[in-house]
Coordinates of C-alpha atoms in Angstrom, one line a residue:
M1 CA -63.8 1.2 -0.7
E2 CA -64.7 4.0 1.7
A3 CA -62.0 5.1 4.2
S4 CA -62.8 4.9 7.8
S5 CA -62.7 8.0 10.1
S6 CA -59.4 6.7 11.6
C7 CA -57.9 6.2 8.1
P8 CA -59.3 9.3 6.2
A9 CA -57.2 8.8 3.1
S10 CA -55.7 6.0 1.1
A11 CA -52.2 7.5 1.8
S12 CA -52.6 6.5 5.4
E13 CA -53.3 2.9 4.6
I14 CA -50.8 0.0 4.0
V15 CA -51.4 -2.5 1.3
F16 CA -49.7 -5.9 1.8
F17 CA -49.6 -7.6 -1.6
D18 CA -48.0 -10.7 -3.2
L19 CA -47.8 -12.2 -6.6
E20 CA -47.6 -15.8 -7.7
T21 CA -45.8 -16.2 -11.0
T22 CA -44.4 -18.8 -13.4
V23 CA -40.7 -19.6 -12.9
P24 CA -38.6 -19.4 -16.1
N25 CA -36.5 -22.5 -16.7
K26 CA -34.8 -21.4 -19.9
A27 CA -32.9 -18.4 -21.0
G28 CA -35.1 -15.7 -22.5
Q29 CA -38.2 -16.8 -20.8
R30 CA -40.2 -14.3 -18.7
F31 CA -42.2 -14.3 -15.6
W32 CA -46.0 -14.5 -16.0
V33 CA -48.3 -13.3 -13.2
L34 CA -50.6 -16.1 -12.2
E35 CA -52.2 -14.7 -9.0
F36 CA -52.5 -11.3 -7.3
G37 CA -53.5 -11.0 -3.6
A38 CA -53.7 -8.0 -1.3
I39 CA -55.0 -6.8 2.1
I40 CA -55.4 -3.2 3.0
V41 CA -54.6 -2.4 6.6
C42 CA -55.3 0.7 8.7
P43 CA -52.1 1.2 10.7
R44 CA -53.9 3.0 13.5
K45 CA -56.1 0.0 14.4
L46 CA -54.4 -2.9 12.6
V47 CA -57.7 -3.9 11.1
E48 CA -58.1 -5.3 7.6
L49 CA -60.2 -2.8 5.7
D50 CA -60.4 -4.8 2.4
S51 CA -58.9 -7.8 0.7
Y52 CA -58.8 -8.9 -2.9
S53 CA -57.3 -11.9 -4.8
T54 CA -57.6 -13.2 -8.3
L55 CA -56.1 -15.8 -10.5
V56 CA -54.7 -14.4 -13.8
R57 CA -54.5 -16.2 -17.1
P58 CA -51.2 -15.5 -18.8
T59 CA -50.9 -14.8 -22.5
D60 CA -48.7 -17.8 -22.9
L61 CA -50.7 -20.6 -21.2
S62 CA -48.1 -23.1 -22.1
A63 CA -45.7 -21.4 -19.6
V64 CA -47.8 -22.7 -16.7
A65 CA -47.0 -26.2 -15.5
L66 CA -49.6 -28.9 -15.9
K67 CA -49.0 -30.1 -12.4
S68 CA -47.6 -28.0 -9.5
G69 CA -44.8 -29.2 -7.3
R70 CA -46.7 -27.7 -4.3
C71 CA -49.8 -29.2 -2.8
D72 CA -51.7 -25.9 -3.1
G73 CA -49.8 -24.7 -6.2
I74 CA -51.3 -23.1 -9.3
T75 CA -51.8 -25.4 -12.3
R76 CA -52.5 -24.7 -16.0
E77 CA -56.1 -25.9 -15.5
A78 CA -56.6 -23.5 -12.6
V79 CA -55.8 -20.4 -14.7
A80 CA -57.2 -21.5 -18.0
N81 CA -60.5 -19.8 -17.4
A82 CA -59.2 -17.0 -15.2
P83 CA -59.3 -13.3 -16.4
A84 CA -56.4 -11.9 -18.3
F85 CA -54.4 -9.2 -16.5
G86 CA -56.0 -6.5 -18.5
E87 CA -59.4 -7.5 -17.2
V88 CA -58.4 -7.0 -13.6
A89 CA -55.9 -4.2 -14.1
D90 CA -58.3 -1.5 -13.0
K91 CA -59.0 -3.2 -9.7
I92 CA -55.3 -3.9 -9.0
F93 CA -54.4 -0.3 -9.9
S94 CA -57.0 1.1 -7.4
I95 CA -55.7 -1.1 -4.6
L96 CA -52.0 -0.3 -5.1
N97 CA -51.9 3.3 -6.3
G98 CA -51.2 6.0 -3.7
R99 CA -50.8 3.7 -0.8
I100 CA -47.9 2.4 1.3
W101 CA -46.7 -0.9 -0.3
A102 CA -45.6 -3.7 2.0
G103 CA -44.5 -7.3 1.3
H104 CA -41.6 -9.7 1.5
N105 CA -38.9 -9.1 -1.2
I106 CA -41.4 -6.9 -3.1
R107 CA -38.7 -4.3 -4.0
R108 CA -36.7 -6.7 -6.2
F109 CA -39.5 -9.0 -7.4
D110 CA -43.2 -8.1 -7.0
C111 CA -42.8 -4.4 -7.9
V112 CA -40.9 -5.3 -11.1
R113 CA -43.5 -7.9 -12.1
I114 CA -46.3 -5.3 -11.6
K115 CA -44.5 -2.8 -13.8
E116 CA -44.0 -5.4 -16.5
A117 CA -47.6 -6.5 -16.4
F118 CA -49.0 -3.0 -16.8
A119 CA -46.4 -2.2 -19.5
E120 CA -47.6 -5.2 -21.5
I121 CA -51.1 -3.8 -21.7
G122 CA -49.9 -0.3 -22.4
R123 CA -50.9 1.3 -19.2
P124 CA -48.9 3.3 -16.5
A125 CA -48.2 1.2 -13.4
P126 CA -49.5 2.2 -10.0
M127 CA -47.2 4.1 -7.7
P128 CA -46.7 3.8 -4.0
V129 CA -46.3 6.7 -1.5
G130 CA -43.9 4.6 0.6
M131 CA -42.6 1.0 0.8
I132 CA -41.9 -1.6 3.5
D133 CA -39.9 -4.5 2.2
S134 CA -39.8 -6.9 5.1
L135 CA -37.0 -9.0 3.7
G136 CA -34.4 -6.3 3.8
V137 CA -35.6 -4.7 7.0
L138 CA -35.9 -7.9 9.0
T139 CA -32.5 -9.1 7.7
E140 CA -30.9 -6.0 9.1
K141 CA -32.9 -5.6 12.3
F142 CA -33.9 -9.1 13.3
G143 CA -30.9 -10.9 11.9
R144 CA -30.7 -14.4 10.5
R145 CA -31.5 -16.2 13.7
A146 CA -34.5 -17.7 11.9
G147 CA -32.4 -19.0 9.1
N148 CA -32.5 -17.9 5.5
M149 CA -35.1 -15.2 6.0
K150 CA -37.6 -16.7 3.5
M151 CA -41.2 -16.3 4.5
A152 CA -41.6 -20.1 5.0
T153 CA -38.6 -20.2 7.3
L154 CA -39.8 -17.2 9.4
A155 CA -43.3 -18.7 9.7
T156 CA -41.9 -22.0 10.9
Y157 CA -39.6 -20.2 13.4
F158 CA -42.6 -18.5 15.0
G159 CA -44.9 -21.5 14.7
L160 CA -47.3 -19.8 12.3
G161 CA -47.9 -22.8 10.1
Q162 CA -46.8 -23.7 6.6
Q163 CA -46.6 -21.2 3.9
K164 CA -49.3 -21.9 1.3
H165 CA -47.6 -20.0 -1.6
R166 CA -51.0 -18.5 -2.5
S167 CA -51.1 -14.7 -2.6
L168 CA -53.8 -13.8 0.0
E169 CA -52.7 -16.4 2.6
D170 CA -49.1 -15.3 2.2
V171 CA -49.7 -11.6 2.7
R172 CA -51.6 -12.3 5.9
M173 CA -48.8 -14.5 7.1
N174 CA -46.3 -11.7 6.2
L175 CA -48.2 -9.3 8.5
E176 CA -48.2 -11.9 11.3
V177 CA -44.4 -12.4 10.9
L178 CA -43.8 -8.7 11.1
K179 CA -45.8 -8.4 14.3
H180 CA -43.9 -11.3 15.9
C181 CA -40.5 -9.9 14.9
A182 CA -41.3 -6.4 16.2
T183 CA -42.5 -7.8 19.5
V184 CA -39.3 -9.8 20.0
L185 CA -37.2 -6.8 19.2
F186 CA -39.2 -4.7 21.7
L187 CA -38.6 -7.3 24.4
E188 CA -34.9 -7.5 23.7
S189 CA -34.5 -3.8 23.9
S190 CA -36.7 -3.3 27.0
L191 CA -35.5 -6.4 28.9
P192 CA -31.9 -7.1 27.8
S193 CA -30.9 -8.9 31.0
V194 CA -33.9 -11.2 30.8
M195 CA -33.7 -11.9 27.1
S196 CA -30.0 -12.6 27.3
G197 CA -30.5 -15.2 30.1
K198 CA -28.7 -13.2 32.9
W199 CA -31.3 -13.8 35.6
H200 CA -29.7 -15.4 38.7
N201 CA -32.7 -17.6 39.4
P202 CA -34.9 -18.0 36.3
S203 CA -37.1 -20.7 38.0
T204 CA -38.8 -18.2 40.3
M205 CA -41.0 -15.3 39.7
V206 CA -41.9 -12.3 41.9
T207 CA -45.6 -11.7 42.5
R208 CA -47.7 -9.4 44.7
S209 CA -48.5 -10.9 48.1
R210 CA -52.2 -11.8 48.3
S211 CA -52.2 -11.6 52.1
N212 CA -52.4 -7.8 52.3
G213 CA -52.3 -6.5 48.7
K214 CA -49.5 -4.1 49.6
L215 CA -46.3 -3.4 47.8
P216 CA -44.0 -5.9 49.6
C217 CA -43.5 -8.9 47.4
R218 CA -42.6 -12.5 47.8
E219 CA -41.2 -15.2 45.6
E220 CA -43.1 -18.1 44.3
N221 CA -41.9 -21.1 42.4
S222 CA -43.6 -21.0 39.0
R223 CA -46.0 -23.8 38.5
K224 CA -45.9 -23.4 34.8
S225 CA -44.2 -26.1 32.8
P226 CA -40.9 -24.9 31.1
P227 CA -41.4 -23.6 27.6
S228 CA -40.7 -25.8 24.8
T229 CA -37.3 -25.3 23.1
T230 CA -38.5 -26.6 19.8
L231 CA -38.8 -23.7 17.4
G232 CA -39.8 -25.6 14.3
Y233 CA -43.2 -26.8 15.4
Q234 CA -46.2 -25.8 13.3
R235 CA -49.7 -24.9 14.3
A236 CA -52.6 -23.7 12.2
V237 CA -53.4 -20.0 12.5
P238 CA -56.5 -18.6 11.0
Y239 CA -55.4 -15.4 9.3
T240 CA -58.8 -13.9 9.3
R241 CA -60.0 -10.4 9.3
G242 CA -60.9 -10.5 12.9
S243 CA -57.5 -11.8 14.0
L244 CA -55.9 -8.6 12.9
G245 CA -57.8 -6.5 15.5
K246 CA -56.5 -8.5 18.5
M247 CA -53.0 -7.0 18.6
T248 CA -51.8 -5.0 21.6
E249 CA -51.9 -1.2 21.5
G250 CA -48.1 -1.2 21.4
V251 CA -47.9 -3.1 18.2
K252 CA -50.7 -1.0 16.8
N253 CA -48.5 2.1 17.3
L254 CA -45.7 0.3 15.5
L255 CA -47.5 0.2 12.1
C256 CA -49.1 3.5 12.7
K257 CA -45.7 5.1 12.4
A258 CA -45.5 3.7 8.8
Q259 CA -47.8 6.5 7.5
E260 CA -45.4 9.1 8.8
T261 CA -42.0 7.5 8.2
K262 CA -42.9 5.3 5.2
S263 CA -40.0 3.0 6.3
L264 CA -40.1 0.1 8.7
N265 CA -36.4 0.8 9.5
N266 CA -37.6 3.8 11.5
I267 CA -40.5 1.9 13.0
L268 CA -38.3 -0.9 14.3
K269 CA -35.8 1.8 15.5
H270 CA -38.5 3.1 17.8
S271 CA -39.6 -0.4 19.0
H272 CA -38.2 0.2 22.5
S273 CA -41.0 2.7 23.2
F274 CA -44.0 0.5 22.4
F275 CA -45.4 0.0 25.8
R276 CA -44.2 3.0 27.7

């Protein structure tokens, strides 16, 4: 993949990645990688530069369930003819090595599984230049207002649809969740009286007078229906390449800071300055 002029080197790019694995149900069993998915994002424009996903056939095929408990889950039949990890290791290494890694709970799970998979084929694992683990960062900065902080719970909270538990769909959902959380934190830091419900008359809004176009303002009753209070609704969101380019300039600047700080903790700490 060739870097764009706004992202001149891979070190300035963020790779969101996710693994789907088997789940051990007995002592001594191990995790087997069943799917790898990733998107490479330029933080300066929030555009998806590249994407890749592949099913992976584990060495022990019997460790994969014949039927999945999830509607879109991975079955033994689905991975029976997939490439082994060693066959896709070069591609995965080129995607991950030397970039900023991002994902949900990747520090304690996905990173460990990647190291195990490369060790099994006798090759050194890829190394990141920075890491953004959205689970720990959002738990600290956003809090548990959405519930247990699992990706599925956060997606439901923001009305982003149902988590598919497939790698490529999940990393795109992860990015959308981060953008929504960062925007909420910005609004709360910039408009504390509004976000805390301290307006004296929330049913009115102030608008510029259309009679003369001058600065004096008047109040108008909002004709918009009140916002729904239901947070658990779901709606389909097409996490496509084009949708990543529609973010505001303020949120673009948010992820742009990742290449300098390599930590979303510092990014969210500066969220109050997004739209200044």
